[in-house]
Each structure stands twice: as structure tokens, then as C-alpha cells.
CSV table of C-alpha atoms and ligand atoms in Angstrom, one decimal:
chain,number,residue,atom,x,y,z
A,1,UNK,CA,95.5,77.2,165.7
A,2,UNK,CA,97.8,78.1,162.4
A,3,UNK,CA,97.7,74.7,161.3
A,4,UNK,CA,96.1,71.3,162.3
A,5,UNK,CA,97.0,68.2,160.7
A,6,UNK,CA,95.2,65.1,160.9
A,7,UNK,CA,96.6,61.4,160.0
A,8,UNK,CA,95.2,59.2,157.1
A,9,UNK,CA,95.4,56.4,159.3
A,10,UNK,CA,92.9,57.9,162.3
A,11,UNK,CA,90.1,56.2,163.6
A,12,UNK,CA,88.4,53.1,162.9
A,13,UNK,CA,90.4,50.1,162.0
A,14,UNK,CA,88.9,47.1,159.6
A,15,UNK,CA,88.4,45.0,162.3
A,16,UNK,CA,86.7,47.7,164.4
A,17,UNK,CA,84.3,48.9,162.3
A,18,UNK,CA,83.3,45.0,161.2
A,19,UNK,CA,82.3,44.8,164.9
A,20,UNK,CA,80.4,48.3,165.5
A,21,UNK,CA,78.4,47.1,161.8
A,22,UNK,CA,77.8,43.9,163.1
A,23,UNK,CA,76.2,45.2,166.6
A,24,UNK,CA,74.4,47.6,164.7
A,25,UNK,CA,73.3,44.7,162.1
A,26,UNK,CA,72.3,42.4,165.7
A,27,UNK,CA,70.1,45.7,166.7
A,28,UNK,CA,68.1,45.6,164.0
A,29,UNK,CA,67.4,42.2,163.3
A,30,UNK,CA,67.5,40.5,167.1
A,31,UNK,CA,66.6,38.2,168.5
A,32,UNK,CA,66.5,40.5,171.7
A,33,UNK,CA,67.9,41.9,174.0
A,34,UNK,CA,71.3,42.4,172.2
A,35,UNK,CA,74.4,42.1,174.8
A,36,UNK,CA,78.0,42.3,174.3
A,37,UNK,CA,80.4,40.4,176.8
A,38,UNK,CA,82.3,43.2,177.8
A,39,UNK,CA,82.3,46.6,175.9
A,40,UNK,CA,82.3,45.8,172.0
A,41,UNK,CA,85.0,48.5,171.7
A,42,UNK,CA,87.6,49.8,173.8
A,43,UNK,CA,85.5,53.7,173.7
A,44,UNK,CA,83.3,55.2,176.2
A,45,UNK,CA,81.8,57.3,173.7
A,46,UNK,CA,80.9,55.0,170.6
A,47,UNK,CA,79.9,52.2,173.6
A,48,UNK,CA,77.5,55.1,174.7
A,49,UNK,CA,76.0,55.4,171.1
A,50,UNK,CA,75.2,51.9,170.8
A,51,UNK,CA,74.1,51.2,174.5
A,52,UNK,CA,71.4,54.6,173.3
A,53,UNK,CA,70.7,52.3,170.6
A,54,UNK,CA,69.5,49.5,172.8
A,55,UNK,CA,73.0,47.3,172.9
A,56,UNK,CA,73.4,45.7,176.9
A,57,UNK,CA,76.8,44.9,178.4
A,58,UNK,CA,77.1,41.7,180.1
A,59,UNK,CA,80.1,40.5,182.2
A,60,UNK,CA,79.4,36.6,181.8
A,61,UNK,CA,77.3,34.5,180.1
A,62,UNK,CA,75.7,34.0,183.4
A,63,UNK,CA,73.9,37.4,183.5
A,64,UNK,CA,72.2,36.7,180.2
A,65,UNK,CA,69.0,34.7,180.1
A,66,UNK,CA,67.6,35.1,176.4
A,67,UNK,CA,68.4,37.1,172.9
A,68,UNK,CA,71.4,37.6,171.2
A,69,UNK,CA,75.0,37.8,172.6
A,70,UNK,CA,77.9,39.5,170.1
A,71,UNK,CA,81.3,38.2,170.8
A,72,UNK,CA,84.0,41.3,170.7
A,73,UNK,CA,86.6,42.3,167.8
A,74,UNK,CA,88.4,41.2,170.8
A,75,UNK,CA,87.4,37.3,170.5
A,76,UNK,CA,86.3,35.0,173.4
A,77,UNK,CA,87.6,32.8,176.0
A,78,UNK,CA,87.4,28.9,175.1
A,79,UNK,CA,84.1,27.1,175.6
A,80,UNK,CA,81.9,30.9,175.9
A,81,UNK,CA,80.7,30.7,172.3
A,82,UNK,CA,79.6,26.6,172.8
A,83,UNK,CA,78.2,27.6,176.0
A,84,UNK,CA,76.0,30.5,175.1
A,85,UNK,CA,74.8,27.8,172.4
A,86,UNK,CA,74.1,25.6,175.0
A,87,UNK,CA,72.1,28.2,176.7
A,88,UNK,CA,69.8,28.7,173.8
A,89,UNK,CA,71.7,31.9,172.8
A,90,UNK,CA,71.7,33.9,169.2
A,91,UNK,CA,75.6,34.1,168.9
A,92,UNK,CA,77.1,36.8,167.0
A,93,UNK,CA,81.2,36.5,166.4
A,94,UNK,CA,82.2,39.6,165.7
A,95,UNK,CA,86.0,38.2,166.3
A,96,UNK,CA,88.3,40.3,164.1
A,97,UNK,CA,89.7,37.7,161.5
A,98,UNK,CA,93.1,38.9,162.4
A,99,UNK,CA,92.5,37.6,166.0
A,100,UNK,CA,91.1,34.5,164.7
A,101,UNK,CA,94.6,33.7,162.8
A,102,UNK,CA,96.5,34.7,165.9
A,103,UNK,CA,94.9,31.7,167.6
A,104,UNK,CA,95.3,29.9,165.0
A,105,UNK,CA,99.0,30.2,164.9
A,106,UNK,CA,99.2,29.5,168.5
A,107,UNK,CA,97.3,26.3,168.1
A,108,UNK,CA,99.5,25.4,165.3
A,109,UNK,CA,102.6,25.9,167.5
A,110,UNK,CA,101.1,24.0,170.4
A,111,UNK,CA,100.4,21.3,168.0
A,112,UNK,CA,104.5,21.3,167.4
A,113,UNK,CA,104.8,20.9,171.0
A,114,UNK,CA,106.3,24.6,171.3
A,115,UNK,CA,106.0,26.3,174.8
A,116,UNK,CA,104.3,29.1,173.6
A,117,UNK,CA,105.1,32.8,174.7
A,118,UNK,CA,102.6,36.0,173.9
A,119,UNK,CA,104.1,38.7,173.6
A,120,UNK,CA,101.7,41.3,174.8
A,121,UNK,CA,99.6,42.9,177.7
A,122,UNK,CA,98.5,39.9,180.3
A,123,UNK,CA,95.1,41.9,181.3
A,124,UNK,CA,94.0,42.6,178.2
A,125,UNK,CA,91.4,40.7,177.0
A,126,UNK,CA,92.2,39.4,173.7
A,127,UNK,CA,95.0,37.9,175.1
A,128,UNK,CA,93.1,36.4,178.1
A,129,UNK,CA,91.4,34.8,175.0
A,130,UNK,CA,94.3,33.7,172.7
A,131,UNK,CA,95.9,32.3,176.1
A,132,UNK,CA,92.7,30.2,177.4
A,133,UNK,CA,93.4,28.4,173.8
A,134,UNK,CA,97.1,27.7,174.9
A,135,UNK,CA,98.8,25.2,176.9
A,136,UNK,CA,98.8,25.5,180.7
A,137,UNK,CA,102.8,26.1,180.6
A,138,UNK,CA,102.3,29.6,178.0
A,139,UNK,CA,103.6,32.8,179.0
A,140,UNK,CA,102.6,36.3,178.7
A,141,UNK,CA,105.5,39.2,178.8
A,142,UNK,CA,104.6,42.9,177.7
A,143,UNK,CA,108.8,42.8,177.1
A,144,UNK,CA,112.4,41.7,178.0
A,145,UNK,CA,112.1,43.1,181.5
A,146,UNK,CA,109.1,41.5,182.5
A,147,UNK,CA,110.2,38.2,180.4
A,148,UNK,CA,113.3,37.7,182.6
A,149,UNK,CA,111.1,37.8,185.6
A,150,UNK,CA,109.6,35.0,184.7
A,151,UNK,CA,111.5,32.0,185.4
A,152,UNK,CA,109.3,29.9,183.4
A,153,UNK,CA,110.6,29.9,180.0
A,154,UNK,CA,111.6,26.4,177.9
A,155,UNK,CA,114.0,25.8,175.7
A,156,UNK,CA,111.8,25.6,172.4
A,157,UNK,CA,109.2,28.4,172.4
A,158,UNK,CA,106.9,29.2,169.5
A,159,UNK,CA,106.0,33.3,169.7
A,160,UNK,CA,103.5,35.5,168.6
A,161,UNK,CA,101.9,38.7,169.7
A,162,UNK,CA,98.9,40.7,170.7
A,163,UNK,CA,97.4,42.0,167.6
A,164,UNK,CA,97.9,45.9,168.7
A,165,UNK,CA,101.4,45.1,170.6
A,166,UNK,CA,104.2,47.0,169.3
A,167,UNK,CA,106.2,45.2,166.3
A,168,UNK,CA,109.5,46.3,167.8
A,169,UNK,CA,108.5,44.6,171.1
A,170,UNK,CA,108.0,41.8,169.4
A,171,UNK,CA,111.5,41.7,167.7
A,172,UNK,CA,113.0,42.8,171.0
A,173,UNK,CA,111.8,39.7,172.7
A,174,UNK,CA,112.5,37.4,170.0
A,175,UNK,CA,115.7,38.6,169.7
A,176,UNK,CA,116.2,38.0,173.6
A,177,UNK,CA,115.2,34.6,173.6
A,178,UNK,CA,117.6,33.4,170.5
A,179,UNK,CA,120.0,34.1,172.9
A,180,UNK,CA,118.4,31.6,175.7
A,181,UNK,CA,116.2,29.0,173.7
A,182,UNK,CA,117.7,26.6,171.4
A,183,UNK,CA,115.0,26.7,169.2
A,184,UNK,CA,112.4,29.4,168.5
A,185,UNK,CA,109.7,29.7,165.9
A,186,UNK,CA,107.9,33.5,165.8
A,187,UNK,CA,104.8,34.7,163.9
A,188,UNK,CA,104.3,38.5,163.4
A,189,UNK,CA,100.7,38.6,164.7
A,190,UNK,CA,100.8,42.1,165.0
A,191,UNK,CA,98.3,43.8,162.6
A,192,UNK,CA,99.5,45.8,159.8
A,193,UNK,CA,97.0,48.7,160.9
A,194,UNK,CA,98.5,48.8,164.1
A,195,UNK,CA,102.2,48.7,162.6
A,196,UNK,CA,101.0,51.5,160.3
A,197,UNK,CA,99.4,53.8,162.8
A,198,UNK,CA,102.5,54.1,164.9
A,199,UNK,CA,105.1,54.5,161.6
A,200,UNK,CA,102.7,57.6,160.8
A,201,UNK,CA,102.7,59.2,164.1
A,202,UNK,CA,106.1,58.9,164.9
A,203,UNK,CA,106.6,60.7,160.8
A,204,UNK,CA,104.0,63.3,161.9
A,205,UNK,CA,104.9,63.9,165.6
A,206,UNK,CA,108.2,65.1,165.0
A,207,UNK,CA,107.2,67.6,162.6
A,208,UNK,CA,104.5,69.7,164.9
A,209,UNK,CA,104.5,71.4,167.9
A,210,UNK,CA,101.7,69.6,169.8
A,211,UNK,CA,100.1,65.7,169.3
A,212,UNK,CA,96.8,64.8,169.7
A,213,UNK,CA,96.3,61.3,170.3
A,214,UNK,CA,92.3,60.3,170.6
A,215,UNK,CA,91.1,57.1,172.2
A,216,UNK,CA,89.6,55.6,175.2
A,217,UNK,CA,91.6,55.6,178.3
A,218,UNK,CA,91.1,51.9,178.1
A,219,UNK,CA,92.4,50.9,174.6
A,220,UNK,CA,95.5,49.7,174.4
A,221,UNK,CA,96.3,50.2,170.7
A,222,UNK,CA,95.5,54.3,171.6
A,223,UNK,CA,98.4,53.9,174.4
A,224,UNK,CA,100.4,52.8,172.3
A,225,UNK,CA,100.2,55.3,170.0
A,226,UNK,CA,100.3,57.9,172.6
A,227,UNK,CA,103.8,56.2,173.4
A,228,UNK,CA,105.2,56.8,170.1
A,229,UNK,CA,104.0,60.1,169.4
A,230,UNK,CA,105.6,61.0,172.8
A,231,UNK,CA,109.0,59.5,171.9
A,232,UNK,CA,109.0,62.6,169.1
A,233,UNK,CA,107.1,65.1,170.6
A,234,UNK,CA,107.5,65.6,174.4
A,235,UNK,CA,104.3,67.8,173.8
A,236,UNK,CA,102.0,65.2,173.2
A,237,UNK,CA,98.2,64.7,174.6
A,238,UNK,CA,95.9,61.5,174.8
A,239,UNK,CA,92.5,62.6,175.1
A,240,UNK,CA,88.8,60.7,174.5
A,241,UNK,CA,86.7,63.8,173.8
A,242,UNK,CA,86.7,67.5,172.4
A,243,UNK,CA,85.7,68.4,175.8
A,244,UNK,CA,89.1,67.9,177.3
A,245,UNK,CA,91.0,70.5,174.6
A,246,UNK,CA,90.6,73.7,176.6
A,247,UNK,CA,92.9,72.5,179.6
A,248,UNK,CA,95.1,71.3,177.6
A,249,UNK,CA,96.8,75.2,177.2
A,250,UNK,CA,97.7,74.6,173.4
A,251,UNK,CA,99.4,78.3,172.2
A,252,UNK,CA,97.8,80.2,169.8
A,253,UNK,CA,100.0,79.4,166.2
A,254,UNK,CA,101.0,75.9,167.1
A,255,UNK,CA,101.0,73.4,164.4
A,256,UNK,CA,99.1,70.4,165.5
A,257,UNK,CA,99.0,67.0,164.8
A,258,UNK,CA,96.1,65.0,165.9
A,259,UNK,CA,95.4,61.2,165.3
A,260,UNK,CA,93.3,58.1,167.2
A,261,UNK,CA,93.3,54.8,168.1
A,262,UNK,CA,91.6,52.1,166.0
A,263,UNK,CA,88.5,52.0,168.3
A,264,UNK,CA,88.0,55.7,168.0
A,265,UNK,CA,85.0,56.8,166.1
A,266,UNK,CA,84.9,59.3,163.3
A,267,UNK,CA,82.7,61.8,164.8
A,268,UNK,CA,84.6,62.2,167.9
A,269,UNK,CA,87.8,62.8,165.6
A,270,UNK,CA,85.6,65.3,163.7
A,271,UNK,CA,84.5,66.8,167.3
A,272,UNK,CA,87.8,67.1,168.1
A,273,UNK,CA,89.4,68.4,164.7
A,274,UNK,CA,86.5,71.1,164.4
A,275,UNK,CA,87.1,72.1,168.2
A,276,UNK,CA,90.9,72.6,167.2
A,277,UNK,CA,89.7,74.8,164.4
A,278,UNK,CA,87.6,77.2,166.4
A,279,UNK,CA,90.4,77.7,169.4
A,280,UNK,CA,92.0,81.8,168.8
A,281,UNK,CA,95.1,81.7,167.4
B,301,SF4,S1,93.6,46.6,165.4
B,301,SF4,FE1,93.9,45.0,163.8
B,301,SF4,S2,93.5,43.1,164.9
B,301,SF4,FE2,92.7,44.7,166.2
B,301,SF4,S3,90.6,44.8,165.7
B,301,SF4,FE3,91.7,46.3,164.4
B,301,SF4,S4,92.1,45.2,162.5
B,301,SF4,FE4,91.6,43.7,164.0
């Protein structure tokens, strides 16, 4: 390739790599077995590593007996951590503070009797989390669209957002329900990294010829990049590993921008950046 640019802003975000040092930190020092309730990150390949490593993935606290149980970046439902206490459990919160002050705000706005609305993906699990903190009358809505299918909504609602949702989702919901609420109250919960990540991408994507957007087919802050690089470049890829590059058909001489998600680990980038390098052209 003539020319391959890679963003500042790729790979590992703070709260990430807190989480993959904290597992690592659990490894060593036990009690064991290690598990994480659900994968610790959102990518195959770094989930791999640490499962070679010795980390176990449990579903639900039911399939762990003894050792040591690390709660996600991505937080935990309500009750889990006093429950794997209750089970004699070594808990580990690897929670990423930034999750932690999203629940917060959404306790705060329950406490002021807001309904509250999450702006966000309903399946994903930090806000299965956040919402298991929220009233029973909260709503979930990725957007408008899906927000006007839902009949539920109350006069005064109190808003916030998955952490890696997209800012202007946020603002296009809030700005839909000042014009059917009385009142409304929002937090920006979206993290800055996230915010960030997609400014850059959408700078770099409409300056190249191809985009390379790494992440785990399951991580939802690497689809949304993947969305905004497309909006600039209609040539854009999402890939998880170096393996993938050949049949993608990238010409010989194209400028090419690559980036990753926040759960995507440096050496895969490296993989990836240093299988770029050696393509002809
Ligand atoms: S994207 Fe932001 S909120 Fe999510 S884990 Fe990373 S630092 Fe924390």
C-alpha cells in the first residue's frame, strides 16, 4: 500500500485496559479459578489470550462454586456482586468508573421521580445493568424511530446514555422529547473516548481511499465506529483480525486509514498495520 495511516485514538480505551490489568492482576494473585461473567471484553482474540492464561467464562453466578469472580468494564446486574458475596466468592469489580457514574446519574434521576429513558442498545449488557438499577417504568430506545414505538413514554423523563452510544443519538432523542415531555432533565453519559474516536474517524475517513475499522464483531463501540467511518468513506471495512485483509481486494496504491474499537488490543492493531505494510503495491 502507498500509504497507511493509523489513528491516535486506536485501540484500548481507559476503561478497557483497567479491566484486562485487573484480570491479569486476579491471575496472578487468585484465589482460583478466576471467571468472568460473560467475556471481560467485547474481543475474541484478547478473550483468547486471557482464557490461555487460565481466565474461565461463566454465564451466571450459578455455574461458579469457588475462587474469584471479575465483574466486566461492562458492570453488573443488581444483587450479582452481593450475591457472589453470599456465595463465598473473591469479587473483583472491574466496572469502568465511567459506568459506575452513569448509574449513578440514573439513580439520581429516579430519586427525582423522573421516568427514566436510556438512550442506547436494549441487548447490550451494560445497559441490561444500568436498567436493572432503574425503575420498572424506564425505557430503552437505540433512537427516535424506535422511541416513537414505544408508547410508554411520561411526561417528565430524566435521560442518559450508553457509555459508547453515539453523542448525536443522544441529542437527537433529547431533542425529540422537548417536543413531547414537559419537562426533561439529560446527562451526557457518553464517554469522551467514545465521542473522540468517532470525531477522528469521520476527520480521517474522508481523506483515504479505504477504512479499516478493527474490533470484535460483538462490540458495540467498534460498530459504531464502523458506522461513521462509512458515512465518509463508502469503502470502509470492519474486521477482528489480520487474517481477514487478503479478501478484502484493497488496490495496490490506496491510502488507507485503519483504526479500532476500544476493546481492541494493541497487537492485533500491530498484526493488522504490519500485514497492511507487506501487501504489493
Ligand atoms: S468506552 Fe468509555 S465507558 Fe466504555 S469502558 Fe471504555 S472508558 Fe469506560
Amino acid at each position: 500500500m502507498s500509504e497507511i495511516i493509523l489513528a491516535e485514538t486506536a485501540g484500548f480505551c481507559f476503561g478497557v485496559e483497567r479491566a484486562v490489568e485487573i484480570a491479569v492482576s486476579a491471575l496472578e494473585k487468585g484465589p482460583k479459578p478466576v471467571y468472568t461473567l460473560g467475556p471481560i471484553i467485547h474481543n475474541p482474540q484478547e478473550v483468547q489470550r486471557l482464557e490461555a492464561m487460565g481466565l474461565l467464562m461463566a454465564e451466571n453466578l450459578d455455574d461458579i462454586e469457588r475462587g474469584t469472580v471479575i465483574i466486566r468494564s461492562h458492570g453488573a446486574q443488581k444483587g450479582v456482586i452481593e450475591m457472589a458475596r453470599l456465595k463465598g466468592l473473591n469479587v473483583v469489580d472491574a466496572t469502568c468508573p465511567f459506568v459506575n457514574r452513569l448509574k449513578e446519574r440514573v439513580e439520581t434521576l429516579a430519586g427525582e421521580n423522573y421516568q427514566i429513558l436510556i438512550v442506547g442498545q436494549a441487548d447490550h449488557p451494560e445497559v441490561k445493568a444500568i436498567l436493572s438499577f432503574a425503575p420498572a417504568d424506564s425505557l430503552v430506545a437505540k433512537s427516535v424511530q424506535e422511541l416513537k414505538e414505544n408508547p410508554g413514554i411520561k411526561s417528565r423523563v430524566g435521560i442518559v446514555a450508553q457509555t459508547t452510544h453515539a453523542l448525536e443519538n443522544l441529542q437527537r432523542v433529547a431533542s425529540y422529547c422537548v417536543g413531547i415531555c414537559k419537562e426533561i432533565k439529560v446527562f451526557r453519559t457518553t464517554c469522551q473516548t467514545t465521542d473522540a474516536r468517532r470525531k477522528q474517524v469521520r476527520d480521517m475517513a474522508g481523506k483515504v481511499d479505504v477504512m479499516i475499522v478493527v474490533g470484535g464483531r460483538n462490540s458495540a463501540n467498534t460498530a459504531r465506529l464502523t458506522e461513521a467511518a462509512t458515512e465518509e468513506c463508502p469503502r470502509t471495512h470492519q474486521i477482528e483480525s489480520a487474517e481477514e485483509i487478503a479478501a478484502l481486494g484493497i488496490h495496490p496504491g490506496s491510502k488507507v486509514g485503519v483504526t479500532a474499537g476500544a476493546s481492541t488490543p494493541g497487537w492485533v492493531i500491530d498484526d493488522v498495520v504490519g500485514t497492511l505494510k507487506k501487501s504489493p503495491g
